[in-house]
Coordinates of C-alpha atoms and ligand atoms in Angstrom, one line a residue:
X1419 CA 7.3 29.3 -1.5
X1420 CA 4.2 30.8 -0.7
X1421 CA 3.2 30.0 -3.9
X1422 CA 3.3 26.4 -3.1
X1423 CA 1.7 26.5 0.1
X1424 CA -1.6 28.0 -0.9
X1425 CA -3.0 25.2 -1.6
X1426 CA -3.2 24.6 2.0
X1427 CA -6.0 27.0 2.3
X1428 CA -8.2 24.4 1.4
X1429 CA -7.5 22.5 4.9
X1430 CA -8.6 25.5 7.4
X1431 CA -12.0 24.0 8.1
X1432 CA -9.5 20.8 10.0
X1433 CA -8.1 17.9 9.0
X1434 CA -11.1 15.4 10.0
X1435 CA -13.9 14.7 7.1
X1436 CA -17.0 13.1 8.8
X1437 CA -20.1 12.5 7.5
X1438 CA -19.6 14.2 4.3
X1439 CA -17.8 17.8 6.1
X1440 CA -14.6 18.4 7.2
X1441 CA -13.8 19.5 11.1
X1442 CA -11.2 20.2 13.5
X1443 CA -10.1 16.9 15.6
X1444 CA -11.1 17.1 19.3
X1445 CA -8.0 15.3 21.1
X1446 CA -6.8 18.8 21.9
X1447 CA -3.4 17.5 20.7
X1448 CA -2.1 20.1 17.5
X1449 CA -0.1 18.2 15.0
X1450 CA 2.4 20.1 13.0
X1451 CA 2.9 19.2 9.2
X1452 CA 6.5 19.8 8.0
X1453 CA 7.7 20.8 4.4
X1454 CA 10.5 18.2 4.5
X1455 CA 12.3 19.7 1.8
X1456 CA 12.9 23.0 3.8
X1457 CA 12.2 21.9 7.3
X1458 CA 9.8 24.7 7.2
X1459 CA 6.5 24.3 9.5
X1460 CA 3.6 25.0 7.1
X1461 CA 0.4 23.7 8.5
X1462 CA -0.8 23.0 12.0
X1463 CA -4.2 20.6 12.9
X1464 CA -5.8 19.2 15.5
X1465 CA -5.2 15.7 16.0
X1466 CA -8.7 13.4 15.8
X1467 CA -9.1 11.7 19.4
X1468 CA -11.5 8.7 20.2
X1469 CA -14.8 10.6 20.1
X1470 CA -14.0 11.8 16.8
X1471 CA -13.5 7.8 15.4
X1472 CA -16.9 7.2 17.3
X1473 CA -18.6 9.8 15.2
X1474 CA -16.8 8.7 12.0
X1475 CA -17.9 5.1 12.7
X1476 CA -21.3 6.4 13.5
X1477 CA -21.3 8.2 10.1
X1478 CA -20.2 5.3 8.4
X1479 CA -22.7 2.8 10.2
X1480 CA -25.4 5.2 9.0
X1481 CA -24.1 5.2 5.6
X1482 CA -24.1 1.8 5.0
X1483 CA -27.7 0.6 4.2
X1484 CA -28.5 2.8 1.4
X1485 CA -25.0 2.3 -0.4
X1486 CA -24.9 -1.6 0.2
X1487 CA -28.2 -1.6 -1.0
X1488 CA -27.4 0.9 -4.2
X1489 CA -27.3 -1.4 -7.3
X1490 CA -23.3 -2.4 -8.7
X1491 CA -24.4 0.1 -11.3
X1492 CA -25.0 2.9 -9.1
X1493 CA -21.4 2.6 -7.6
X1494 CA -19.9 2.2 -11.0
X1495 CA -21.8 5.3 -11.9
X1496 CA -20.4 7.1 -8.3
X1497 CA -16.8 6.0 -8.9
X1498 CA -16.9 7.3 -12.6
X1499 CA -17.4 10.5 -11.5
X1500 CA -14.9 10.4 -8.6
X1501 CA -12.7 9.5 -11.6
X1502 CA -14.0 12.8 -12.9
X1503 CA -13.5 14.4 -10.5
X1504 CA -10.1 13.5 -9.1
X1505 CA -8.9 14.0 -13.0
X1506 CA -10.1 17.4 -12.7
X1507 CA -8.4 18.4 -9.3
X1508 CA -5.2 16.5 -10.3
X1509 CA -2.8 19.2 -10.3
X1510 CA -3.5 20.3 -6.9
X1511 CA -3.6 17.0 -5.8
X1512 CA -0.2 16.4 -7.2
X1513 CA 1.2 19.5 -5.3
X1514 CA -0.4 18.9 -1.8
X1515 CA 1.4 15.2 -2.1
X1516 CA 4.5 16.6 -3.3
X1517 CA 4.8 19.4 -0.5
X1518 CA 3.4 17.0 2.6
X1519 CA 5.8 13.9 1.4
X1520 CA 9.1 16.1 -0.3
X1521 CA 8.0 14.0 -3.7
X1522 CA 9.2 14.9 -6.9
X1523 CA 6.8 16.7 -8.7
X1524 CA 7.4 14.5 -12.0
X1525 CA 6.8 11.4 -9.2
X1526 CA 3.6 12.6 -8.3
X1527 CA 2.1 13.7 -11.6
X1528 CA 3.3 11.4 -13.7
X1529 CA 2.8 8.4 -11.1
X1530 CA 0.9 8.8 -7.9
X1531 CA -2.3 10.8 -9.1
X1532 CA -2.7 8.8 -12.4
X1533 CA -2.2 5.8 -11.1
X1534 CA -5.1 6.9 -8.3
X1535 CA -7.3 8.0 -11.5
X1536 CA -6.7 4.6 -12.7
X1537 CA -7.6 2.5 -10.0
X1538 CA -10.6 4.7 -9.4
X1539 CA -11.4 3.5 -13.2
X1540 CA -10.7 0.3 -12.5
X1541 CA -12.9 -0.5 -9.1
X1542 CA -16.0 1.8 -11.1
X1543 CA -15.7 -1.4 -13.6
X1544 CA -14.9 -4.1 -11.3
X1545 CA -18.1 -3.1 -9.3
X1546 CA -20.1 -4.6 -11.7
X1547 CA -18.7 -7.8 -11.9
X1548 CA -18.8 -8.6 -8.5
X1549 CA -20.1 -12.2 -8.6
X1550 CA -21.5 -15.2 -6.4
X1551 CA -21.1 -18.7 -8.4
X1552 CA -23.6 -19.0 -10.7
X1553 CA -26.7 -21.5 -9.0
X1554 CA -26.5 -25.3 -9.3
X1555 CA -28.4 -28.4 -8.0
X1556 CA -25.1 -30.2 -6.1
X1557 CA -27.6 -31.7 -4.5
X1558 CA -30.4 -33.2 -6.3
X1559 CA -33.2 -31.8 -4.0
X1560 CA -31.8 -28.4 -3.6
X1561 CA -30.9 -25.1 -5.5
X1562 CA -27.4 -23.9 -4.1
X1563 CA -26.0 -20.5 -5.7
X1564 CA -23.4 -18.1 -3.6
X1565 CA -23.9 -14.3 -3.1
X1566 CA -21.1 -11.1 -2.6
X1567 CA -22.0 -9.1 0.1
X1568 CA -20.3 -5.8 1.6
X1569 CA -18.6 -6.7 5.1
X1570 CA -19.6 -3.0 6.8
X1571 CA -17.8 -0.3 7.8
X1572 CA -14.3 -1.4 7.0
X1573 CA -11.7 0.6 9.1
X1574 CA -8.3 1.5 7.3
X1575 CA -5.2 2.7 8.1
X1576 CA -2.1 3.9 6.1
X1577 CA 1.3 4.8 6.1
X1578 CA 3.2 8.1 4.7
X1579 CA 5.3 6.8 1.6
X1580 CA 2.4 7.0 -0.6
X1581 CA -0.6 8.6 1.2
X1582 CA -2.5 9.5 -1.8
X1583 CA -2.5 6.0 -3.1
X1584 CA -2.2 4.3 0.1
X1585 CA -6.2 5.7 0.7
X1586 CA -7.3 5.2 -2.4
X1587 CA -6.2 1.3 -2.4
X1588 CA -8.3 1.1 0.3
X1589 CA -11.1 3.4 0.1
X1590 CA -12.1 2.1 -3.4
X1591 CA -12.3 -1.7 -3.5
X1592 CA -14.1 -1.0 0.1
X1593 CA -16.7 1.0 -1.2
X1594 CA -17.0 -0.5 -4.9
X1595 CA -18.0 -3.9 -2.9
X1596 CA -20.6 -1.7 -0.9
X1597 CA -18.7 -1.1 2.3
X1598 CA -18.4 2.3 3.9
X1599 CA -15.6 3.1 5.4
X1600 CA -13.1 5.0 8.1
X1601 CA -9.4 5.5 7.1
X1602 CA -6.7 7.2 9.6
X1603 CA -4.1 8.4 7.2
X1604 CA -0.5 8.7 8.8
X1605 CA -0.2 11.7 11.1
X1606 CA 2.5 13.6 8.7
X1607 CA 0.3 13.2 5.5
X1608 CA -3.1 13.4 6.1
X1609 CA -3.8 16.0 3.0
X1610 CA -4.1 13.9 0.2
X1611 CA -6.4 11.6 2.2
X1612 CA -8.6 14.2 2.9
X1613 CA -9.1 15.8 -1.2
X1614 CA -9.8 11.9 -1.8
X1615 CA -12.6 12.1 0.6
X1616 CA -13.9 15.6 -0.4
X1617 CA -14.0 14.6 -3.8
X1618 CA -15.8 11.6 -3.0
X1619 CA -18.2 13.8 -1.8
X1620 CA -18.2 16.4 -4.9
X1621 CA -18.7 13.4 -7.0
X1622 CA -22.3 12.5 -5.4
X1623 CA -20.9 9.5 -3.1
X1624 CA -23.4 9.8 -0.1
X1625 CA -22.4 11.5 3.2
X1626 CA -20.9 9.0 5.8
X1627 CA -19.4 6.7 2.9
X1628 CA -16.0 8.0 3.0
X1629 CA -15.0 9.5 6.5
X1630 CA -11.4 10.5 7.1
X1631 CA -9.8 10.4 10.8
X1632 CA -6.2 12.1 11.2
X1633 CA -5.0 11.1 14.5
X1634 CA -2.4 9.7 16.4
X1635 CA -1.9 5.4 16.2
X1636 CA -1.4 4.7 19.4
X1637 CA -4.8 6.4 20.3
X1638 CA -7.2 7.4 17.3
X1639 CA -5.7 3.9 15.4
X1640 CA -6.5 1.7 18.2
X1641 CA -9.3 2.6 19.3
X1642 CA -10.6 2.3 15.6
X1643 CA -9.2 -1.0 15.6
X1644 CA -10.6 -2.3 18.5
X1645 CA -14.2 -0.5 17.8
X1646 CA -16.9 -3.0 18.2
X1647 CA -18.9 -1.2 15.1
X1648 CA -16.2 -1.6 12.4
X1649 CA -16.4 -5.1 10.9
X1650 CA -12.5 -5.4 9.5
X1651 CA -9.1 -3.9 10.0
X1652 CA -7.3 -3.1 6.8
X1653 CA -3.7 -1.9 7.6
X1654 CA -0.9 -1.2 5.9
X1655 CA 2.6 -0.3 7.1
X1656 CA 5.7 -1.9 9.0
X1657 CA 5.4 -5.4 10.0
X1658 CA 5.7 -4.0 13.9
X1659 CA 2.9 -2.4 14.0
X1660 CA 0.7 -4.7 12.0
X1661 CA 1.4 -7.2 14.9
X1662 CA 0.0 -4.7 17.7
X1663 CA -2.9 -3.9 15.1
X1664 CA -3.7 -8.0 14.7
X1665 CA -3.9 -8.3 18.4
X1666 CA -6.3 -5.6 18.5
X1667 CA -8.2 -6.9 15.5
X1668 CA -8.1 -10.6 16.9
X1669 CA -9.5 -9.8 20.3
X1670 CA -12.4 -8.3 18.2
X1671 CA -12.5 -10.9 16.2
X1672 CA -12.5 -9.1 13.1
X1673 CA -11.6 -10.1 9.2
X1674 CA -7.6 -8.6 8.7
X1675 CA -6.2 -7.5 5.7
X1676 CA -2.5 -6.6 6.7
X1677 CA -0.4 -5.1 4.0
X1678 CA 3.5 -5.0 5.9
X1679 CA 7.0 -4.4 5.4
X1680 CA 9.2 -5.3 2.6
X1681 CA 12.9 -5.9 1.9
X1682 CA 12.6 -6.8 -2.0
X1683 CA 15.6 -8.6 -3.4
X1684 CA 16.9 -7.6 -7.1
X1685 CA 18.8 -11.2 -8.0
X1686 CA 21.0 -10.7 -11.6
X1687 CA 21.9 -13.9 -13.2
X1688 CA 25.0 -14.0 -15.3
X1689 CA 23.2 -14.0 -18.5
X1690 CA 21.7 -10.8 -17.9
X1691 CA 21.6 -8.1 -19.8
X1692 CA 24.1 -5.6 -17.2
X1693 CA 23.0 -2.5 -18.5
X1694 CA 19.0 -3.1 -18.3
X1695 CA 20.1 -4.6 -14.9
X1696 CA 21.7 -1.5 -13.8
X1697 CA 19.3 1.1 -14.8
X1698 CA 16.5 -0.9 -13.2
X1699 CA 18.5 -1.0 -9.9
X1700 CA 19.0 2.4 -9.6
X1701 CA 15.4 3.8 -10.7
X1702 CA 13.8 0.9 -8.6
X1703 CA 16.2 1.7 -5.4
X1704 CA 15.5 5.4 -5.5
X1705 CA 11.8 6.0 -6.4
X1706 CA 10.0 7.8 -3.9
X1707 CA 13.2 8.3 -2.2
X1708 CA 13.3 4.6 -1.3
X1709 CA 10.4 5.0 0.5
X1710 CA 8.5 2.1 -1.4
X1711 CA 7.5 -1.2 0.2
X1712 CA 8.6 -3.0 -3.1
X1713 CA 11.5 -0.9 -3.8
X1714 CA 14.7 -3.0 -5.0
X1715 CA 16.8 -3.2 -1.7
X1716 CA 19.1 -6.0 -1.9
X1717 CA 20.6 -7.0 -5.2
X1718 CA 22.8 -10.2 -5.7
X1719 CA 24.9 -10.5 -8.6
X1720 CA 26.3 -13.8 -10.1
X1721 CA 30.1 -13.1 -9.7
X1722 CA 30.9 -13.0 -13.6
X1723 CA 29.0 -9.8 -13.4
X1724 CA 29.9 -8.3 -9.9
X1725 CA 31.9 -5.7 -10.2
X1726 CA 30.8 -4.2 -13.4
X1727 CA 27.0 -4.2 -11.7
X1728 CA 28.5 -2.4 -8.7
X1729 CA 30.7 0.0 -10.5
X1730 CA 27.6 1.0 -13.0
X1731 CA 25.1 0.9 -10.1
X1732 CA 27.8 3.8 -8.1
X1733 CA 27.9 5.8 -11.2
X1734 CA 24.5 6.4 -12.2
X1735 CA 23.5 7.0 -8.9
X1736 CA 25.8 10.1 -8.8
X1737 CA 24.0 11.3 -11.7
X1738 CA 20.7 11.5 -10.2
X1739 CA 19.5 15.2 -9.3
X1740 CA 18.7 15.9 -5.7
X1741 CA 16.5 19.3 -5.7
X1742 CA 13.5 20.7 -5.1
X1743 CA 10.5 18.6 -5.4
X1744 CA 8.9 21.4 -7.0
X1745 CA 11.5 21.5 -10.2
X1746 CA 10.1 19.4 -12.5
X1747 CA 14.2 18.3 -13.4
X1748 CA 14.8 16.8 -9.8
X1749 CA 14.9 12.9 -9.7
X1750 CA 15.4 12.5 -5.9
X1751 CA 13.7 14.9 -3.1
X1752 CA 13.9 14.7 0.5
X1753 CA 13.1 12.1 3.3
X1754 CA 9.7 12.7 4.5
X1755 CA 11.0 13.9 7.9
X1756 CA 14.4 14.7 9.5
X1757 CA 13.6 12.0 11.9
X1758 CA 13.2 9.3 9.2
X1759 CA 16.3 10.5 7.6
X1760 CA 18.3 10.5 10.4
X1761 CA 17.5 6.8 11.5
X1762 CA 18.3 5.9 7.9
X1763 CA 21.6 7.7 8.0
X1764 CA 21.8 5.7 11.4
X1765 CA 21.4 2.4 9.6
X1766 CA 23.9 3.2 6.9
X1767 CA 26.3 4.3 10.0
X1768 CA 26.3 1.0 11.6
X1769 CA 26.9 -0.5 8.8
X1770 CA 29.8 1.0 7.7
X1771 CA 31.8 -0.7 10.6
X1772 CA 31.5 -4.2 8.6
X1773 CA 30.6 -2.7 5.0
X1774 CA 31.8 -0.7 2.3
X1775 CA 29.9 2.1 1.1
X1776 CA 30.8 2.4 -2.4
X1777 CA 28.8 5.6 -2.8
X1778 CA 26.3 8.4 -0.8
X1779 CA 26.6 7.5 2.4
X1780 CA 26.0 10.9 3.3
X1781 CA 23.3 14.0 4.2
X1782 CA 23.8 16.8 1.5
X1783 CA 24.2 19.9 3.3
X1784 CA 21.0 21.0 3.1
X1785 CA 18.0 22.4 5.9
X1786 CA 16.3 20.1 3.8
X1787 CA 15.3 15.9 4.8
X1788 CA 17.7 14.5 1.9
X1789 CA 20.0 11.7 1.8
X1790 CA 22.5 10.8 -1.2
X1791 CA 21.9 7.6 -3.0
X1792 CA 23.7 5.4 -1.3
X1793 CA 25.3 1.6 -2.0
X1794 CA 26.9 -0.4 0.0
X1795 CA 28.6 -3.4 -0.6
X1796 CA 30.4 -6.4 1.6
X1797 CA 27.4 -6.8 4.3
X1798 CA 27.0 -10.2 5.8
X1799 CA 23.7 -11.8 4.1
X1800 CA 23.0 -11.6 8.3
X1801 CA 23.8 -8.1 8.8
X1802 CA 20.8 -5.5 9.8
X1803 CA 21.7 -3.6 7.0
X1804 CA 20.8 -6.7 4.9
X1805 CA 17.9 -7.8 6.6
X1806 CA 16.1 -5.0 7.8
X1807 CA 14.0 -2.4 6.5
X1808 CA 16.1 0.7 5.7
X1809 CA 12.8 2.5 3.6
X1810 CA 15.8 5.1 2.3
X1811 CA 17.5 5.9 -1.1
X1812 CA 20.0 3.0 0.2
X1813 CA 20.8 -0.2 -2.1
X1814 CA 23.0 -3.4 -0.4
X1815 CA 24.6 -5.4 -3.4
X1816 CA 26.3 -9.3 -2.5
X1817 CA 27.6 -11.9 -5.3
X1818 CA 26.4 -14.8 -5.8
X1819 CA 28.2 -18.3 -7.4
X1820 CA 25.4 -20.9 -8.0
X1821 CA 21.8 -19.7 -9.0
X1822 CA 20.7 -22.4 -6.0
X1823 CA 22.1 -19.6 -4.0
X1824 CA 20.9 -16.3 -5.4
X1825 CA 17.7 -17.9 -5.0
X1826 CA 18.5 -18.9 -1.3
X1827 CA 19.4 -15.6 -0.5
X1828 CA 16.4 -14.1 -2.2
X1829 CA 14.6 -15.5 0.3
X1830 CA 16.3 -15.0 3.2
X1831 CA 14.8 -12.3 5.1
X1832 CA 11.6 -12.4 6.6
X1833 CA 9.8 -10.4 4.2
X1834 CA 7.9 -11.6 0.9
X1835 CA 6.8 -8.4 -0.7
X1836 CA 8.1 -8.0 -4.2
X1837 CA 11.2 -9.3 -5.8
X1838 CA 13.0 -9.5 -9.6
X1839 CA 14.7 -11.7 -11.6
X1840 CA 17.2 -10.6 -14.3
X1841 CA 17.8 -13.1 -17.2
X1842 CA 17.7 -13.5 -20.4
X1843 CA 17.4 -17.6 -20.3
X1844 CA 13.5 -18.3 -19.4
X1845 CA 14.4 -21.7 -17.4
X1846 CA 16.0 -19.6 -14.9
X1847 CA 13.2 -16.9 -15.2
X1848 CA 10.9 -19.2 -14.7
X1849 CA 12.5 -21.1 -11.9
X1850 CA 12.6 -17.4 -10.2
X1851 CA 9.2 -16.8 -10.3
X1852 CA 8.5 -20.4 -8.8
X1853 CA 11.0 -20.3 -6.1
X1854 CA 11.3 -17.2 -4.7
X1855 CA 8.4 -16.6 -2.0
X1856 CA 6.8 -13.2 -3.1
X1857 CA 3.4 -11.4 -3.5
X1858 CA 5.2 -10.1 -7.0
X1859 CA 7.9 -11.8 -8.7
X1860 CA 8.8 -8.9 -12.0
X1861 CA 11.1 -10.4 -14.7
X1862 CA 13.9 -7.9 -16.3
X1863 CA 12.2 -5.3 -14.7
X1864 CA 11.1 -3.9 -11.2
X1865 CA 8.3 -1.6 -9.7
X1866 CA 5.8 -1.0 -12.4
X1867 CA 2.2 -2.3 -11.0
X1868 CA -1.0 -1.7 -12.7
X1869 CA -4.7 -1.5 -11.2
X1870 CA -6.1 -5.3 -12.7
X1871 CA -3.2 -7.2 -10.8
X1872 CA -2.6 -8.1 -7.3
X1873 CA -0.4 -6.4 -4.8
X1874 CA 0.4 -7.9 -1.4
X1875 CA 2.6 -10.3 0.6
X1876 CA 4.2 -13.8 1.4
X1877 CA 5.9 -14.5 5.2
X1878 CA 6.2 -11.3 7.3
X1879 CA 4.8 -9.1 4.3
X1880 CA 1.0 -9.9 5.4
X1881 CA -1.6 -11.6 4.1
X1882 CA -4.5 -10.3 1.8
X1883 CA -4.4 -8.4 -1.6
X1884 CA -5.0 -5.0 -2.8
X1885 CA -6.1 -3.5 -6.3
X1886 CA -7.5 -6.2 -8.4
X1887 CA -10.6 -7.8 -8.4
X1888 CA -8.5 -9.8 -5.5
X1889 CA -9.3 -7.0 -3.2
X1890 CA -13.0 -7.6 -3.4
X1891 CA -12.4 -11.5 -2.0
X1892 CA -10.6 -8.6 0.8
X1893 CA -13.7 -6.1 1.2
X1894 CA -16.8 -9.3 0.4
X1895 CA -18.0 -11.8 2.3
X1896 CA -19.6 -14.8 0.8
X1897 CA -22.9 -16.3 1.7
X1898 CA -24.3 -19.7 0.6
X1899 CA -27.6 -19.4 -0.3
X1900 CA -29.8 -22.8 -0.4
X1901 CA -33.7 -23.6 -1.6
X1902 CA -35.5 -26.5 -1.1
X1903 CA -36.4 -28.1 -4.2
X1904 CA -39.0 -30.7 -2.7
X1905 CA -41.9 -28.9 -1.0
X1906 CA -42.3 -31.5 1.1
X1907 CA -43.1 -31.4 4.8
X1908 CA -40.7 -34.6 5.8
X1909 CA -37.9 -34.4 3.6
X1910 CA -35.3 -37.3 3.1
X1911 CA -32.8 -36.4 5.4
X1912 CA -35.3 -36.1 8.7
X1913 CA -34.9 -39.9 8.8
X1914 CA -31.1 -39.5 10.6
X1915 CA -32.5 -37.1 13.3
X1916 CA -35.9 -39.1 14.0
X1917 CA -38.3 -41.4 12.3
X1918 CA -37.7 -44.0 9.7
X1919 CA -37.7 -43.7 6.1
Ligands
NAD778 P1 3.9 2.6 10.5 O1 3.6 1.2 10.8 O2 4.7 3.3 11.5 O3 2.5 3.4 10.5 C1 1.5 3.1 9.6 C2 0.1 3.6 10.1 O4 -0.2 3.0 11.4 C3 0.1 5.1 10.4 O5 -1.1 5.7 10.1 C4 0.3 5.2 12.0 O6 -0.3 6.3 12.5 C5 -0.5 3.9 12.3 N1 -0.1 3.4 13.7 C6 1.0 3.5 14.3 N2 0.9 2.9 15.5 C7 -0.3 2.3 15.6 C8 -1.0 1.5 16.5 N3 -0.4 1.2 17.7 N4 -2.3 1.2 16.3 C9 -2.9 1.5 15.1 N5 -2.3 2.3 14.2 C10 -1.0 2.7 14.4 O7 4.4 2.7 9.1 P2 4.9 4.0 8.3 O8 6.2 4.4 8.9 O9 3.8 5.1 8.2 O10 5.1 3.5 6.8 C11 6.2 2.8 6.4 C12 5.9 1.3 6.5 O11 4.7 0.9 5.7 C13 7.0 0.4 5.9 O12 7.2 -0.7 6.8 C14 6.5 0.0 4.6 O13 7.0 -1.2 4.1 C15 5.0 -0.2 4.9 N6 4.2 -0.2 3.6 C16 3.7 -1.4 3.1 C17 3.0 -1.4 2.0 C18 2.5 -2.7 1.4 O14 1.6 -2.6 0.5 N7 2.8 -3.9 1.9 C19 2.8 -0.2 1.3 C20 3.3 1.0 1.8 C21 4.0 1.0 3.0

């Protein structure tokens, strides 16, 4: 164990990075973080209160001329060497995830720091396209041509399933466009946040650019919501939360980017392919624990294949390894907290009364977060365990006759995250991807995403995009710029405010 945890010394100096250094919060509130995989305590911080936003804000406010003003090449140069960087510190970046989060260590190096590396890639290129229209006379006495411009200081804020990447989907597309920004990483998981930042820094991005925040949401969140120096609100977790946070937001009037909840549905069609279908249920049902806005929650199954998909779902799910997030053979670690766990356990309690669980069901016994991949089967399409957010290794399966209603009940739930369709005739593949209401609609396959394509939601899922160069229409604002073509002192158009022609 101790092993493990040395790479905590790096987070003595505290768990706030402002202005280019790391520091202790000042709330006077100490925060705990949790090995969920032992229920051991292994570090302690002090949470960030409201002065410590004001001087993150503050940072970034001062930061912002020079970098908005730095050429698209400059950036791309900054987040080149981030890449750099973050390539160079990956293994240690791989562990702290792993040890804050109870994520398999395969998960996190083969998934959550690449794919940050990736994206960093990515927004270093897509700085440099980031384009107005090109200039035009649409009308005959003017030039008209649109500009890109950075928004500010963008303040973020992001949830614990996937803090490393969570941070970076944020913190990169913000600053690539020129923004400079303040994130508030979930309470539980701020690690990962901060190395992001402190390699921004090691990579030549200026001071203030990047300022990290670990505090409480009810206090340290709000109150960066609601400052009147941060220009937008980008947020991503649950849908409740998101609400208070768009109240906030709205009675600042700021831009919103809300990234929410998720309840992805998994629909098989009877022309499927049962085996692909069942392999893909059960890796995209159990990464990250479960604990993945997109992860496959709810699959339907066209009767002729029922019972087969069920049974084959059951038994490969009790061939997955629970273990040690530190073996490199474990497939599933823990929860990220006992607390999470047991409200999922809670869930799958209630809905036992009315439904079958076909396997799991169960905490191993273990001092450890961890809950047994779990199915369940017979739920009413109504029933909570159907239509709410479970965020655990816990899949709901329910036939389906006509392919009007698997697409029906595809879509009924409030969310519109992510969703798949499993086929092998392309009329009802493509009919999927038209009909049901989704941010990401994956064909005979479910989860993968990549850095040039859009991820965010439909309905209760949000509204705005990350990755892509979607994000920067997210982090940009667009100015119309307009020159007079005439040089004349009474131009045309004076005539319908006084005068005559
Ligand atoms: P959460 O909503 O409880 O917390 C998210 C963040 O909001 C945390 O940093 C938290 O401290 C902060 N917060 C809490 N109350 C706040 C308040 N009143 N004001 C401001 N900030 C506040 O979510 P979570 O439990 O950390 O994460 C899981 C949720 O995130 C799930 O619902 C999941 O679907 C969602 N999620 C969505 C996406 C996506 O891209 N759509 C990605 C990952 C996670």
């Amino acid at each position: 164990m101790g092993n493990r945890h040395h790479v905590l010394d790096r987070f003595a100096e505290g768990a706030q990075y402002i202005g280019g250094r790391p520091r202790p919060g000042t709330s006077g509130r100490t925060q705990h973080i949790t090995d969920p995989a032992t229920g051991e305590r292994v570090h302690s911080y002090e949470l960030a209160g409201t002065d410590d936003v004001d001087d993150a804000v503050a940072a970034a406010r001062a930061a912002f001329p020079e970098w908005s003003r730095a050429t698209p090449g400059e950036r791309s140069d900054a987040l080149h060497r981030l890449a750099a960087v973050l390539a160079g510190e990956a293994g240690d970046i791989a562990r702290v995830e792993s040890l804050q989060c109870g994520k398999p260590i395969k998960l996190t190096t083969e998934f959550d720091v690449p794919g940050t590396i990736d994206n960093t890639a990515f927004f270093a290129g897509a700085a440099r396209r980031l384009q107005g229209q090109s200039a035009g006379e649409y009308s005959a006495d003017h030039t008209s041509y649109t500009r890109r411009e950075a928004i500010g200081v963008i303040g973020s804020i992001a949830p614990w399933n996937y803090p490393l990447q969570m941070a970076a989907w944020k913190i990169l597309p913000a600053i690539a466009a020129g923004n400079t920004i303040v994130l508030k990483p979930a309470e539980i998981t701020p690690l990962t946040s901060l190395l992001l930042a402190r390699a921004a820094t090691a990579a030549g991005i200026p001071d203030g650019v990047v300022n990290i925040v670990s505090g409480a949401g009810r206090d340290a969140g709000e109150h960066l919501v609601g400052h009147p120096d941060v220009a937008m609100t980008s947020f991503t977790g649950s849908t409740a939360v998101g609400r208070r946070v768009a109240e906030i937001a709205g009675a600042t009037a700021k831009r919103l980017h809300l990234e929410l909840g998720g309840k992805a549905p998994f629909v098989v069609f009877d022309d499927a392919d049962p085996e692909a279908a069942i392999h893909g249920a059960v890796a995209a049902s159990l990464i990250n624990a479960g604990q993945d806005c997109t992860a496959a929650t709810r699959v339907y199954v066209q009767r002729p294949l029922y019972d087969r998909v069920r049974d084959g779902i059951a038994d490969l799910m009790a061939t997955v390894r629970l273990g040690d997030p530190f073996d490199p053979a474990t497939d599933l670690g823990p929860l990220v907290s006992h607390a999470h766990r047991d409200r999922v356990a809670g869930l799958v309690d209630r809905a036992r009364a009315h439904a079958t669980v076909v396997t799991g069901g169960e905490a191993p016994d273990s001092p450890g977060a961890y809950y047994r991949p779990t199915l369940i089967a017979g739920a009413a399409q109504s029933s909570e365990i159907v239509q709410s957010e479970i965020f655990g290794p816990v899949l709901v399966i329910l036939p389906f006759d006509s392919d009007d209603e698997g697409i029906a009940l595809a879509n009924d739930t409030p969310y519109g995250l992510a969703a798949s369709a499993w086929t092998r005739d392309v009329y009802r593949a493509n009919r999927a991807t038209r009909e049901i209401a989704a941010g990401c609609v994956w064909i005979n396959d479910h989860i993968p995403i990549i850095s040039e394509m859009p991820h965010g939601g439909y309905k209760a899922s949000g509204h705005g995009k990350d990755m892509s160069e979607y994000s920067f229409e997210e982090y940009t604002q667009v100015k119309h710029v307009m020159f007079d073509n005439t040089a004349t002192v009474r131009k045309d158009w004076h005539r319908t405010v006084f005068g005559d022609r």
